[in-house]
Amino acid sequence: MIHQYTMFGLNIVLDVYSGAVHAVSDAVYEILLYLADETELPDTIPANVLNILSERYTKDELIEAYGEIYELHKQGLLLTDDEYKDLALNLPKKSVVKALCLHIAHDCNLRCSYCFADTGSFKGKRSLMSFETGKKAIDFVIENSEHRRNIEIDFFGGEPLINFKVVKQITEYAKEQGKLHDKNFRFTITTNGLLLNDEINDYINENMSNVVLSLDGRPQINDRVRRRVDGTGSYDTIVPKFKKLVESRGTKDYYIRGTFTANNLDFAQDVMHIVSLGFKQTSMEPVVVPDTEYYAILPEHLNKIYSEYERLAQIYIEKRQSGEPFNFFHFMIDLDQGPCVIKRLSGCGAGHEYLAITPDGDIYPCHQFVGDKNFYMGNVFDKTFDLSIKEKFEKSNVYTKPSCQDCFAKFYCSGGCCANAYHFNNDINKPYEMACAMERKRVECAIAIAAKLKLDE
Amino acid sequence: MKQIKTLTKASLKETKSKGGCGECQTSCQSACKTSCTVANQKCENI
Ligand code: SF4
Ligand code: SF4
Ligand code: SF4
């Protein structure tokens, strides 16, 4: 399977199953339009293709173009066949738990209108995780991670800083237990920043390998949605705090992560605003809410969003070429090296490798399933753990999702978000189409950026 | 080659036999987290 498209004046061809990327002439591009479904090629150009294209290209040109296509095909870099299906459908079934999302607080000091967590409460009562629950969660992951050494703990909420004392206690406990059980714990935290101070910054810098800081961009955009309980905006308070934290972080990872909605389809402006504040590591995500919300992203917004991604991609290239540090999360694809194909086809790990733990110690497949009785998996106190739900998630991968079969982005996307699939289509194996459309565009942009940067080297 | 510039040969197929160790980061794809395009994740096994 190949995917071909043009961007930045380049004809780009992605060979899906080998991962090879080529920049091709117009003649090659047009010949490939006729061969796209082939996996076996004749050694000379098919007569019908030669005839049709002779109107626009010389015969020599077409023969040369085909020769090159054929050569790459023989090398396994073009029009290659799917060799992963059997592997994917027979993956070793027993995966181990290696990452936890700890819901440190089912409460928040903001009331963002798009919050998937029902402004922090997760459709339940507002509550905080106790150290006791955290301990049990750490014990649980140690017991269930078998030989896996690297364990991730994400402190999530609601807003985790409203219960920071417990974040510290859990971190220290995990470090201590990690030494005893030969586990390498890595911690991350996601925060809205309101409660950051020097002491918290120091602790985060020392212990957290990544921190995700939520900011939507321009003041009016951020404050329209990310409001406090009293309705006032958060921008003026959080921006200086984020700056301070990031400056003190040195080379450690962070992301300024924003959400765009139908209110700011010109979100490249917001990314640029974030960059103008001095932040280099950015991410901007489409909001996911029911279509009935006034700021929901709808199919009629897609064209505008596509051109916005392209605009951002253009800026990304310019900044890269002028040596100005700037990262946009979704455009960072290393064409030469990336995860193995097994990782690429197996997705996020929700429900089997990655689990969410609530303040009460309840276990759910991930933060987006928390509170849904159908997905309750057990509890860290009584050590119940429903393996039938685990199995359902374990079995799901790009090859179990019908709509991913013909999708060129499958080894970059890995099958999308199961939670979105369930919430929109009632089935973890039916990806949410709007997210797919945007993901495909981002993958196209990312590959085109990498291609452009390589060619201009 | 004159008409095709191959920008990467990175052969996914080679990773088929040696991959799958599971030591790398999990990669939540959702908007509420550090949503990831899986392809930008680092392999921990090279
Ligand atoms: S660490 Fe590398 S080889 Fe192991 S599963 Fe992840 S991407 Fe694959
Ligand atoms: S973009 Fe959608 S269809 Fe394509 S691989 Fe991802 S989830 Fe599957
Ligand atoms: S199901 Fe969606 S929200 Fe949950 S971990 Fe996977 S990608 Fe993230």
XYZ file of C-alpha atoms and ligand atoms in Angstrom, chain A residues 98 148 150 338-344 346 353, chain B residues 15 18-25 41-46, ligand 1:
35
model
C 3.563 -0.808 33.108
C 9.269 -4.835 32.912
C 10.492 0.973 33.210
C 11.086 5.163 15.556
C 9.275 2.526 17.474
C 9.144 -1.047 16.241
C 6.195 -2.178 14.185
C 4.692 -4.076 17.099
C 4.550 -0.905 19.142
C 3.185 0.978 16.155
C -0.651 -1.957 19.220
C -0.501 -1.927 29.935
C 11.730 -4.334 13.425
C 13.309 -7.830 17.285
C 10.594 -5.481 18.519
C 7.817 -5.765 21.006
C 9.847 -5.757 24.217
C 7.449 -3.232 25.719
C 10.052 -1.151 27.569
C 9.089 2.090 25.839
C 6.604 4.682 27.046
C 8.049 7.834 20.558
C 11.537 6.709 21.399
C 12.478 3.067 21.243
C 14.293 1.966 24.386
C 15.733 -1.126 22.832
C 18.233 0.024 20.210
S 11.166 -0.332 23.270
Fe 11.497 -0.409 21.054
S 11.459 -2.592 20.542
Fe 10.595 -2.398 22.592
S 8.371 -2.276 22.172
Fe 9.143 -0.173 22.321
S 9.591 0.401 20.217
Fe 9.399 -1.825 20.273
